[in-house]
XYZ file of C-alpha atoms in Angstrom:
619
model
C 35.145 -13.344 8.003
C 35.446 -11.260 4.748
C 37.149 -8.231 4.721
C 38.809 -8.459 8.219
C 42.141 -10.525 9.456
C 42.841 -11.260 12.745
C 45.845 -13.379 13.756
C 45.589 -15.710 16.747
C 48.545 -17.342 19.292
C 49.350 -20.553 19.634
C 47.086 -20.887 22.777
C 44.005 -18.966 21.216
C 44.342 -21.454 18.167
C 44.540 -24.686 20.373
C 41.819 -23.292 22.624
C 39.047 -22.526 19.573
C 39.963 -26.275 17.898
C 39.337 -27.867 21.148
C 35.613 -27.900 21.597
C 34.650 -30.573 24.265
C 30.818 -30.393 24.398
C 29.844 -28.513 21.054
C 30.187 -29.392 17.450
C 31.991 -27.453 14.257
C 28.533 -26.827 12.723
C 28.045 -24.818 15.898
C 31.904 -22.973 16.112
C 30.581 -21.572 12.246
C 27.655 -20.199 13.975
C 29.244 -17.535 15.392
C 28.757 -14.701 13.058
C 31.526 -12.103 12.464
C 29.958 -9.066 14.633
C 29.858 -11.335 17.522
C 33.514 -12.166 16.984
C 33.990 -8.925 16.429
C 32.606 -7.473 19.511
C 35.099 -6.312 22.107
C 33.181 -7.965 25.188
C 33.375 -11.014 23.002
C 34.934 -13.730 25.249
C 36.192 -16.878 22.591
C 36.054 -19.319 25.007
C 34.653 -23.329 24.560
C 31.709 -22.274 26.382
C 30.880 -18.904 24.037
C 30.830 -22.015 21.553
C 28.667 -24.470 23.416
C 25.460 -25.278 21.773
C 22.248 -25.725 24.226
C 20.623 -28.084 22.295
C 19.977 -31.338 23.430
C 20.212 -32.765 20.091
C 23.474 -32.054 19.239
C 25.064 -34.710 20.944
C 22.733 -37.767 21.007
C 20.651 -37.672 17.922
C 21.753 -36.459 14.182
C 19.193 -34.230 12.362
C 19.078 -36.702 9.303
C 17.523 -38.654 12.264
C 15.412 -36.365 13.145
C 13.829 -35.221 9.683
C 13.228 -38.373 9.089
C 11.269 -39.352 12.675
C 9.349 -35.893 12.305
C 8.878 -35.248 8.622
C 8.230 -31.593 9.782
C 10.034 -30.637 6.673
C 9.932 -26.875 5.025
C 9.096 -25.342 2.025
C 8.275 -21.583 1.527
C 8.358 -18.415 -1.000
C 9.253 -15.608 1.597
C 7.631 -12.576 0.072
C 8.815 -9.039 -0.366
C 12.731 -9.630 -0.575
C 14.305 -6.130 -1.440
C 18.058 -4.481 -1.658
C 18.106 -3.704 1.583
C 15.965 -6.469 3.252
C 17.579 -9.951 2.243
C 16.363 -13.236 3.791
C 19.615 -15.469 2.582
C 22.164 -13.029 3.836
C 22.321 -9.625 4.658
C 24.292 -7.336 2.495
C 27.236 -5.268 3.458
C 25.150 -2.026 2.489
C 22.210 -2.946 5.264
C 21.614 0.192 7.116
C 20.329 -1.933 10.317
C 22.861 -5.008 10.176
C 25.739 -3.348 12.348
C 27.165 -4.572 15.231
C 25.109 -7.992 16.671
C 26.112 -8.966 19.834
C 25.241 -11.462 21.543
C 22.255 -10.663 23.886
C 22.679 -11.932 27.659
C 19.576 -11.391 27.957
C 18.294 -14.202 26.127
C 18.233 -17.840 26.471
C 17.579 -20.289 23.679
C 16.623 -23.963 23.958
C 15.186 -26.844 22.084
C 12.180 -27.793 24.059
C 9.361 -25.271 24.144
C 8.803 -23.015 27.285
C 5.299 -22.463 28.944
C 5.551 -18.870 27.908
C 5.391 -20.107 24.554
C 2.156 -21.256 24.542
C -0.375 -18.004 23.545
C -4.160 -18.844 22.921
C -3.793 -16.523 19.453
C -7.629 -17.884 18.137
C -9.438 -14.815 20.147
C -10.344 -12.632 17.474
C -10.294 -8.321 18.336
C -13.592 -6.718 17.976
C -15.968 -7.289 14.668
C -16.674 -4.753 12.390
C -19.683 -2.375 12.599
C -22.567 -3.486 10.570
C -22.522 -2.079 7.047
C -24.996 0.896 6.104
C -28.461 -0.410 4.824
C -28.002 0.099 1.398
C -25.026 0.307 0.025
C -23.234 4.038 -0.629
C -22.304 5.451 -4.014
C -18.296 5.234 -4.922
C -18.314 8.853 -4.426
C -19.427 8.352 -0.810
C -16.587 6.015 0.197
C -13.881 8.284 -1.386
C -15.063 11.001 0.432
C -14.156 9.257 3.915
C -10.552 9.469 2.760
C -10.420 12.395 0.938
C -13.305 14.853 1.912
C -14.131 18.308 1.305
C -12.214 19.997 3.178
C -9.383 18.498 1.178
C -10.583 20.421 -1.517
C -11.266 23.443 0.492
C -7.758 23.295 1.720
C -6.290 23.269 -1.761
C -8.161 25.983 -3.644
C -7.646 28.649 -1.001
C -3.944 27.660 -0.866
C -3.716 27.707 -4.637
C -5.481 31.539 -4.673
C -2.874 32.297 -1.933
C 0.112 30.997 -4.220
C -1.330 32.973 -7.266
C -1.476 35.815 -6.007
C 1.977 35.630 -4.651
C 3.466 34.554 -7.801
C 2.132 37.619 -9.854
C -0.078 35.394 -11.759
C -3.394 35.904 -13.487
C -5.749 35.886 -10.456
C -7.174 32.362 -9.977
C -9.911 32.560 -8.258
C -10.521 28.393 -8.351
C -13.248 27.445 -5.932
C -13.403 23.621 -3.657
C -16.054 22.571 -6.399
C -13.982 23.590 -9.769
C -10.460 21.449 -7.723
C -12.578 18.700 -7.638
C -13.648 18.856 -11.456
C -9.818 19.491 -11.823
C -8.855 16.117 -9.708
C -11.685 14.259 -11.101
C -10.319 15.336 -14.457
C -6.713 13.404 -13.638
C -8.276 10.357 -12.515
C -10.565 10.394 -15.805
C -7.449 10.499 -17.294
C -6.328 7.443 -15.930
C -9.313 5.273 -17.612
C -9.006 6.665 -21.021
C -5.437 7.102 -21.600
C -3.606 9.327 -23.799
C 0.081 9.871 -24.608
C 0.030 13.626 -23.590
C -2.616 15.359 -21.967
C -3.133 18.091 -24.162
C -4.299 15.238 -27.006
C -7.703 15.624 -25.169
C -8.157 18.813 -26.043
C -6.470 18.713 -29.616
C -8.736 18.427 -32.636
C -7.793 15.130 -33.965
C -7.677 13.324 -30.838
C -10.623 15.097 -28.892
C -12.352 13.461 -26.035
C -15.131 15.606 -25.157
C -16.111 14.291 -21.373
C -13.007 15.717 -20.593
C -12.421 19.007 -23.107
C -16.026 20.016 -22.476
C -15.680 20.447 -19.057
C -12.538 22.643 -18.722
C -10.351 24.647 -21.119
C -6.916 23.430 -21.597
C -5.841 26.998 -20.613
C -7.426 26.415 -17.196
C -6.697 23.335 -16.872
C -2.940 24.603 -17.596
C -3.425 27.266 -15.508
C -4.993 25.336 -12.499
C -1.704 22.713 -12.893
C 0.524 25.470 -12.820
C -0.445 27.457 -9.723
C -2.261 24.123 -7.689
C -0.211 24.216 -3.828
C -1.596 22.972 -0.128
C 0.820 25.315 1.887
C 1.207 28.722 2.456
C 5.322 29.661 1.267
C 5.294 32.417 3.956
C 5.518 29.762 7.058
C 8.302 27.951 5.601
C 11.071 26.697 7.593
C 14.386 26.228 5.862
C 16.475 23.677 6.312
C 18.779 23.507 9.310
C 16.064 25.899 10.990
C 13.905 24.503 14.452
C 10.939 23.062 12.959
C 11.883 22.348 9.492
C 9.828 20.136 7.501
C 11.001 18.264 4.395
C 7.249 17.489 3.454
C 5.768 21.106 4.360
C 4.200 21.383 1.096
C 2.114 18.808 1.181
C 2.094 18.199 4.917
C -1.758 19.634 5.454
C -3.016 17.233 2.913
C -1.072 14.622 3.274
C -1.504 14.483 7.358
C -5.731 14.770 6.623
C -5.722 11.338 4.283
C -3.948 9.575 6.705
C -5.668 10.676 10.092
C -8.834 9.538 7.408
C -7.313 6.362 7.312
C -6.799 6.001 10.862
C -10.425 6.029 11.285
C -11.414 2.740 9.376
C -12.133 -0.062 11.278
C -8.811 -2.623 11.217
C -8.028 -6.052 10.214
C -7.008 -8.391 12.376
C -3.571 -9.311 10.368
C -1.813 -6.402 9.347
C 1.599 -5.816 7.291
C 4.260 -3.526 7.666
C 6.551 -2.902 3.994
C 7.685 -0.305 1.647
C 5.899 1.740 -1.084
C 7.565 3.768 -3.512
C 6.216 6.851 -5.259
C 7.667 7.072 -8.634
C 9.487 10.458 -9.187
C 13.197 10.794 -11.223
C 13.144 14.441 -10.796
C 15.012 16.425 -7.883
C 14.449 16.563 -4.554
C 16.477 15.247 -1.477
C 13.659 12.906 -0.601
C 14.261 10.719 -3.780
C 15.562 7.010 -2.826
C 17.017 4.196 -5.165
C 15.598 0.234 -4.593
C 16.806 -1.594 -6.995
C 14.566 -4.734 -6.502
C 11.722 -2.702 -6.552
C 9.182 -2.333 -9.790
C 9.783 1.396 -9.301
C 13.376 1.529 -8.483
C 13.041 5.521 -8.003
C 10.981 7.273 -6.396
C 9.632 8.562 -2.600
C 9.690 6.162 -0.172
C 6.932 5.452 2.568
C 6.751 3.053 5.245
C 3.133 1.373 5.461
C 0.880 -0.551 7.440
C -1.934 -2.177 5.521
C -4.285 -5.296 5.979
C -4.220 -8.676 4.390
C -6.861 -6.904 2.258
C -4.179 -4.214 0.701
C -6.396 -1.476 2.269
C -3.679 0.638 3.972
C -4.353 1.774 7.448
C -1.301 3.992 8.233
C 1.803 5.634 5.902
C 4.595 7.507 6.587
C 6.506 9.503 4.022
C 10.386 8.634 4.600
C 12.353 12.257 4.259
C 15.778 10.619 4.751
C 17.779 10.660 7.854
C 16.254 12.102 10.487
C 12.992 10.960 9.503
C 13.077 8.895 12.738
C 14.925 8.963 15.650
C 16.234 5.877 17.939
C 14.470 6.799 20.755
C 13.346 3.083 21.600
C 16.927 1.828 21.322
C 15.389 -0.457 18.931
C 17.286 1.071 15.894
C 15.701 2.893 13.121
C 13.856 0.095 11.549
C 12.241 -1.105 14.939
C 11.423 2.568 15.429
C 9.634 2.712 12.225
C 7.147 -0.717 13.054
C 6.417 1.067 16.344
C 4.900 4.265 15.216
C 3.236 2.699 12.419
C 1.506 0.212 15.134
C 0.878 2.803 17.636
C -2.502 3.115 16.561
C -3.386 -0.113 16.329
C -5.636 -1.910 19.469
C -3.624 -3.180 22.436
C -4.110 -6.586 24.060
C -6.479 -8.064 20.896
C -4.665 -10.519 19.088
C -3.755 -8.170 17.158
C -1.239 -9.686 14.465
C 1.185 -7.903 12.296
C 4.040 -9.230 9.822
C 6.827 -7.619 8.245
C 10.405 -8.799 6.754
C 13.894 -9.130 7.870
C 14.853 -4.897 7.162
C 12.724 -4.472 10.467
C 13.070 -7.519 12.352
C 15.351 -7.862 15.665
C 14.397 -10.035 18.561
C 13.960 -7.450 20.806
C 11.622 -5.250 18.583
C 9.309 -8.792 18.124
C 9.525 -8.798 22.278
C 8.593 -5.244 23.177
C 5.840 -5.858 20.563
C 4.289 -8.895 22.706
C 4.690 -6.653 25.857
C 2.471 -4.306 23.680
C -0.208 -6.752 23.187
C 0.707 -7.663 19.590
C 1.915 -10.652 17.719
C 4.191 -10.909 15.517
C 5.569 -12.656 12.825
C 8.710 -11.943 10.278
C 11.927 -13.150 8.539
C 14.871 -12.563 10.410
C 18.463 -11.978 9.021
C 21.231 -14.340 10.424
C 23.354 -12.165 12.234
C 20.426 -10.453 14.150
C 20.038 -14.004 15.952
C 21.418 -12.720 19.209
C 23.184 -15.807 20.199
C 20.623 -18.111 18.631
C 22.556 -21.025 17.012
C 20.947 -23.396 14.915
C 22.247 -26.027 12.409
C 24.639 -24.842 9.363
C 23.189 -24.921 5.844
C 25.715 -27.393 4.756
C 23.921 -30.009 7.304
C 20.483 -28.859 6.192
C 21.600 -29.542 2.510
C 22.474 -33.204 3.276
C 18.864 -33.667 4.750
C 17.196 -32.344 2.022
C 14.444 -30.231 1.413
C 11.988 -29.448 3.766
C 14.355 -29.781 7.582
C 13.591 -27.325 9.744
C 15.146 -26.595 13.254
C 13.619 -24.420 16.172
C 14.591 -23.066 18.751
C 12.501 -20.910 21.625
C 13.497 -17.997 23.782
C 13.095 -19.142 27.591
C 11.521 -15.863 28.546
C 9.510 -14.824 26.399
C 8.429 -17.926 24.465
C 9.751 -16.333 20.656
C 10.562 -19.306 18.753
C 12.579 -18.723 15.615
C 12.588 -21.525 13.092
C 15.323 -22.527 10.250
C 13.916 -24.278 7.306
C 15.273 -25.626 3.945
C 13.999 -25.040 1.329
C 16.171 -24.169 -1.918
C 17.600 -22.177 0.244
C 17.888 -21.434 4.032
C 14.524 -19.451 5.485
C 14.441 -18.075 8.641
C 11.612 -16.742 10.768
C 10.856 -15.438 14.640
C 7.561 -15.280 15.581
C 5.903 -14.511 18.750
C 2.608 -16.281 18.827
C 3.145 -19.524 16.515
C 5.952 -22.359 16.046
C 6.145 -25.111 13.216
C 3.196 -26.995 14.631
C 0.938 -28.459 12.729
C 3.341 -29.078 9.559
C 1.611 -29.371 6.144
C 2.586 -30.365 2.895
C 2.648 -28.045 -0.404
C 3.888 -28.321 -3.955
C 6.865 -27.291 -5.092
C 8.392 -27.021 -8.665
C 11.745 -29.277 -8.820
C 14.768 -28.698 -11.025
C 16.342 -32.269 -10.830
C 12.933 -34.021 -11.033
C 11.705 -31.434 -13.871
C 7.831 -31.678 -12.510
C 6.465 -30.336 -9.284
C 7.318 -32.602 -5.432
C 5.411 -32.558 -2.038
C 7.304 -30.826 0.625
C 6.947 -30.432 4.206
C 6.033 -27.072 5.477
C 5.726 -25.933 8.702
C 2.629 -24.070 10.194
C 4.791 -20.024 10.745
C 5.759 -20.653 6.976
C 2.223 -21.109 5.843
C 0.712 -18.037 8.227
C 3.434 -15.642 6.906
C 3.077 -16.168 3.152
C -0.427 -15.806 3.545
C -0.914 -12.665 5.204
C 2.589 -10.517 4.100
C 1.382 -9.493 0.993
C -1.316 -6.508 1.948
C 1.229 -3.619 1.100
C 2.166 -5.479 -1.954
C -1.321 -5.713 -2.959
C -2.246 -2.080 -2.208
C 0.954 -1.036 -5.003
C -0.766 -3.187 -7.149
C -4.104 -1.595 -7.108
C -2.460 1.421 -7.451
C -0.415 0.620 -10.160
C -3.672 -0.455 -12.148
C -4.658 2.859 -13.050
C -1.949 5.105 -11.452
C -2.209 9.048 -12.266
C 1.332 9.155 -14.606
C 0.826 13.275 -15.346
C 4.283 13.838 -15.718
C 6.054 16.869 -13.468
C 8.805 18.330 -12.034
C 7.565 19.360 -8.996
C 7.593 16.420 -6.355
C 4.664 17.570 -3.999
C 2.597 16.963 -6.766
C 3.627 13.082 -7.045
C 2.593 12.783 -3.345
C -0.866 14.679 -3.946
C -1.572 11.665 -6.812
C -0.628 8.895 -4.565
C -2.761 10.016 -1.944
C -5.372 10.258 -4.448
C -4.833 6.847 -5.763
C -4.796 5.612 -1.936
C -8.181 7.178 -1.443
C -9.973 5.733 -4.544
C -8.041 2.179 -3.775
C -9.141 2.426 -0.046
C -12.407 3.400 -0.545
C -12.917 0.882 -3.462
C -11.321 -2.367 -0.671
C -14.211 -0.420 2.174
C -16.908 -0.641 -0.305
C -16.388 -4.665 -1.136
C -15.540 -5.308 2.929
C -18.926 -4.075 3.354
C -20.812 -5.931 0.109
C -18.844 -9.167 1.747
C -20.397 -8.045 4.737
C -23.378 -8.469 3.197
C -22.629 -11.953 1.553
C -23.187 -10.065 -1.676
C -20.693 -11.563 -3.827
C -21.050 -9.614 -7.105
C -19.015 -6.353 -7.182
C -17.743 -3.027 -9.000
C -14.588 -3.560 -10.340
C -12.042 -1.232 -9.672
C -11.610 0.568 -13.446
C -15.589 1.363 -13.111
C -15.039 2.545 -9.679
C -12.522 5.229 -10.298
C -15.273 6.167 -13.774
C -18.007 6.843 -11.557
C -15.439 8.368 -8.614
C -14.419 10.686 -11.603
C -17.942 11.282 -13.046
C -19.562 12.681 -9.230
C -16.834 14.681 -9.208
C -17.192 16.201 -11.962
C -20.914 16.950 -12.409
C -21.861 16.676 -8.726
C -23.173 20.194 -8.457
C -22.001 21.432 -11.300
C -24.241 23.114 -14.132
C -25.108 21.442 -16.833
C -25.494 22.491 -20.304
C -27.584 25.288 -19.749
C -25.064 28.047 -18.644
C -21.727 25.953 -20.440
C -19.918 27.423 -23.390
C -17.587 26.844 -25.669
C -14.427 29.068 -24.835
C -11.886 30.428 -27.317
C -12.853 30.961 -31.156
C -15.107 29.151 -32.933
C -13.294 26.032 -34.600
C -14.014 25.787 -38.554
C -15.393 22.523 -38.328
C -18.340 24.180 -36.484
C -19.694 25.996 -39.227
C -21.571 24.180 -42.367
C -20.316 24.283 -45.801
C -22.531 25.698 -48.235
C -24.155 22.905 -50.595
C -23.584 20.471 -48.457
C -24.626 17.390 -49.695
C -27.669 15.713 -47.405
C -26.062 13.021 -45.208
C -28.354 10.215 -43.711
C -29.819 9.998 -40.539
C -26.770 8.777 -37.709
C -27.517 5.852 -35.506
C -29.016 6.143 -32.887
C -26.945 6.778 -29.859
C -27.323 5.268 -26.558
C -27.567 7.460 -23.017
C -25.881 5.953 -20.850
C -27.460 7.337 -17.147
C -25.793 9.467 -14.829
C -24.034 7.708 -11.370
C -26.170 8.326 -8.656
C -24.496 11.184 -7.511
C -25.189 12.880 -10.149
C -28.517 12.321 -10.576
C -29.962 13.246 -6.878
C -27.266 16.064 -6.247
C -30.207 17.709 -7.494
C -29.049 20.851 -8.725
C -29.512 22.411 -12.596
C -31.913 19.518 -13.266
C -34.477 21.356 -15.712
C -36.931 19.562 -18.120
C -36.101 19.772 -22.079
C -37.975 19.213 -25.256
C -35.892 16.390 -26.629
C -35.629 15.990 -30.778
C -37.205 12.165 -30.483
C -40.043 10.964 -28.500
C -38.807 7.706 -26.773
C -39.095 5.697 -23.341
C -38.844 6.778 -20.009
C -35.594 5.812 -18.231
C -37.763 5.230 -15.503
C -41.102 3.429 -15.586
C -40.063 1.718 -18.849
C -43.666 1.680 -20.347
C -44.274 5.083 -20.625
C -43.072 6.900 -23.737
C -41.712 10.638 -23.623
C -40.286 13.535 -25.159
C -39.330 15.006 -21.879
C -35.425 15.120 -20.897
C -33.818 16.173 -18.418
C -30.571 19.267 -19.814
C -28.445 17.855 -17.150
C -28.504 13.885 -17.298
C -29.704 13.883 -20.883
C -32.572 10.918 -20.412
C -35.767 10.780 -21.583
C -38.061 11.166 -18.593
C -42.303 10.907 -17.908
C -43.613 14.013 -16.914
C -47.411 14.401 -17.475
C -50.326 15.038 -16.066
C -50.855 10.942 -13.814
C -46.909 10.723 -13.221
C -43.847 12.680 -12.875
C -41.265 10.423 -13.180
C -38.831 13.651 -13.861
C -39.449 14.170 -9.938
C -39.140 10.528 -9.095
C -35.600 9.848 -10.729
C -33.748 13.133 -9.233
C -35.534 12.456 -5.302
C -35.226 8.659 -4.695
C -32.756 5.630 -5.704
């Protein structure tokens, strides 16, 4: 009991040493909220342990009759979401007590047993042939995303006294096509692709650095004038971004779900000020914007919400802020399915893991100790003498949650709603005292757990490939980049659901994904180089020097073609006379001097075939 003192009488003393039925492993159960609580009553029978095999049958026994021994790597373990023992800084570990409401026992009840094999609804068949990367972006972050943006960007010019902007939907998506460009060739500062020495000309011939400056400087999704300020009715934290932000994730809503789905943390990474900023320290980015998320085993995220700090959510469920949290991120997901979602101990309560089964929706998560709600199960110094791999459970009479202890280096414990230890496996584990790897016991929840907590994980991962890293001050702008990243990731995990689908096995990776994401976006119709110039003076290195001294002939240079966006967008596609004769990019035995200004291959276009027509009309 660290941190309080509490003296006893004679009588009190004599009456908590005196434990007829129950055992001292099961007086150290108690935790120090229960003890704490004033409706608390410390009598022999608050101490009394339900088990049957307390009295008659030691667990060293019993390990060694069941071999259901345990053995797991609980993912996701944060600051404020600790598996071995809560910290004194938890937000949700308060005051625990004991729950009357529930009943816990050794043997398993009927309501226990859940046929969890039905599987919800398959997905829709996957389109015929298989859309362009540009295509499955665009069902997270569409047009009128773009729209949205430019007209609030004139808006925000013109209020700021600014050069009038006059940006249009199809020059912000060159602009955001430009920043994820950015992300496959890297430089140290963007202004190095526009800088003489360190040019990169699929990026500096496509906008001036001024406008690109200029587009940076006065880019905003929200009109000022309806701002709220703080302490106002109907102030919003997040109203700069809210219109865009709100559109990606009603996008997301739409995809068809997993069955296993994940509920974690994400963190935007932003040092700069704003009262939204959080601190993880166990996190890869320890600053940053937090958001709550709901993805599949896949890491394709389904549902996010952007925490604001307190307030963000409200206790409305009596299920505390945490529980709250799970609830609207699962409100969307189908009732009565089989539905199955997992999250860690930060969330978990026994109560939140019952209202989800009344909900239609199984659970399972770790659980912290002192949310156990009058659970008791065997100390770790008894689970040390067995060894690795014990595990204890116990089930809730009612509703049939079973939460499970298990050793493994150290003491792991998860509730569950749907599954218990059964069947128990056996996985490898590394061993310090042996130096080389053992077989351990494992029991089934352990197993289903690690395997399908990991989605949100994954997603941050993907993200964190190739994340946009433009550095600013201004915070909305970190949000508008990770709901750009979250589209191209999304839409990248929808196009190989639907190739698996297919049984196609072969796929895009993710780098050339985002190239070709950033290539339709840019030239998607867009002119080509028949209307382009060069803007600003004319650099010296343009113009020849007198006498120059004849240089040979350069290699020749391969064209690489244009994404198929590009090339049936069909706009400013003209024929050219090319400087070489070569082959057609089409037919492959004809031989040309044909090209087309826009996607710069050679192309057939004669009197018995016009392959010209051919390659901008049909994939």
């Amino acid at each position: 009991m660290a941190g309080r003192r509490r003296f006893y009488s004679l009588e009190e003393a004599v009456e908590m040493v005196c434990l007829p039925d129950g055992a001292l492993s099961d007086a150290g159960s108690i935790s120090d909220d229960e003890i704490g609580d004033p409706n608390f009553e410390e009598t022999p029978e608050a101490y009394q342990s339900d088990s049957s095999l307390d009295d008659d049958e030691p667990l060293a026994a019993i390990a060694r009759a069941n071999r259901n021994h345990l053995d797991v790597e609980v993912h996701n373990v944060h600051a404020d979401s600790d598996t071995e023992a809560p910290g004194d800084d938890d937000p949700q570990t308060g005051p625990a007590p004991v729950n009357k409401e529930f009943s816990w026992r050794q043997r398993k009840p009927p309501a226990a047993d859940i046929d969890s094999s039905f599987q919800g609804p398959a997905f829709s068949p996957p389109p015929d042939e298989i859309p362009s990367p540009k295509w499955y972006f665009d069902q997270f972050m569409d047009k009128s995303v773009f729209e949205h943006i430019s007209h609030q960007s004139n808006l925000y010019a013109g209020m700021k006294d600014g050069p009038e902007l006059k940006t249009t939907p199809s020059e912000m998506e060159q602009f955001i096509g430009l920043h994820i460009l950015m992300t496959v060739v890297r430089m140290p500062s963007y202004r190095m692709y526009w800088q003489t020495a360190t040019r990169y000309d699929p990026i500096a011939t496509v906008m001036g650095r001024k406008r690109f400056d200029h587009l940076r400087t006065y880019i905003h999704m929200n009109d000022n004038t309806n701002v709220k300020q703080k302490g106002e009715s109907g102030y919003d934290p997040l109203f700069k971004v809210r219109p865009v932000l709100e559109k990606v994730r009603a996008n997301c809503l739409k995809v068809e779900p997993e069955e296993n789905h994940c509920i974690d943390e994400q963190m935007i990474p932003f040092k700069g000020k704003t009262g939204i900023k959080q601190y993880i320290k166990n996190k890869p980015q320890k600053w940053g914007i937090k958001v709550f998320t709901r993805a599949g085993v896949t890491g394709l995220v389904y549902d996010f919400e952007v925490y604001t700090g307190k307030g963000t959510v409200t206790n409305e469920c009596g299920l505390g802020v945490a529980g709250e949290v799970v609830l609207r991120l699962v409100s969307e997901v189908p009732k009565g399915l089989n539905y199955k979602c997992f999250f860690d101990s930060w969330f978990t309560s026994p109560e939140l893991i019952v209202e989800l089964k009344k909900m239609g929706i199984l659970t399972v998560a770790s659980i912290n100790r002192n949310r156990l709600r009058g659970c008791t199960l065997k100390s770790d110094k008894e689970f040390s003498k067995v060894g690795r791999g014990a595990y204890e459970v116990k089930y809730e009479v009612t509703s049939g949650m079973a939460i499970v202890k298990w050793n493994n280096n150290k003491e792991v414990l998860l509730a569950s709603s749907f599954i218990d230890p059964d069947p128990v496996d056996r996985c490898r584990r590394w061993s310090k005292e042996k130096k080389e790897y053992v077989e351990v016991d494992r029991p089934h929840i352990v197993k289903v757990y690690n395997n399908n907590m990991g989605g949100v994980d994954l997603a941050d991962m993907f993200a964190a490939l190739y994340r946009i890293e433009i550095r600013s001050r201004r915070w909305y702008l970190r949000i508008l980049y990770y709901l750009i990243d979250l589209s191209l990731v999304n839409g990248w995990l929808l196009y190989r659901r639907h190739l698996t689908q297919k049984q196609e096995k072969k796929y895009m990776p993710l780098l050339d994904f985002r190239a070709q994401v950033a290539d339709a976006l840019i030239k998607v119709g867009k002119q080509g180089d028949l209307n382009s110039r060069k803007r600003g003076r004319p650099s010296l290195e343009d113009v020849p020097e007198p006498h120059q001294a004849a240089s040979p002939s350069p290699p020749l240079q391969r064209i690489v073609a244009p994404s198929v966006d590009v090339r049936l967008d069909r706009f400013d596609h003209f024929p050219n006379h090319a400087d070489k004769r070569g082959r057609c990019r089409l037919c492959k035995s004809g031989y040309t001097q044909t090209a087309c200004l826009k996607c710069k291959v050679l192309l057939c276009f004669t009197k018995d075939k016009n392959c010209f027509l051919d390659y901008h009309t049909k994939k």
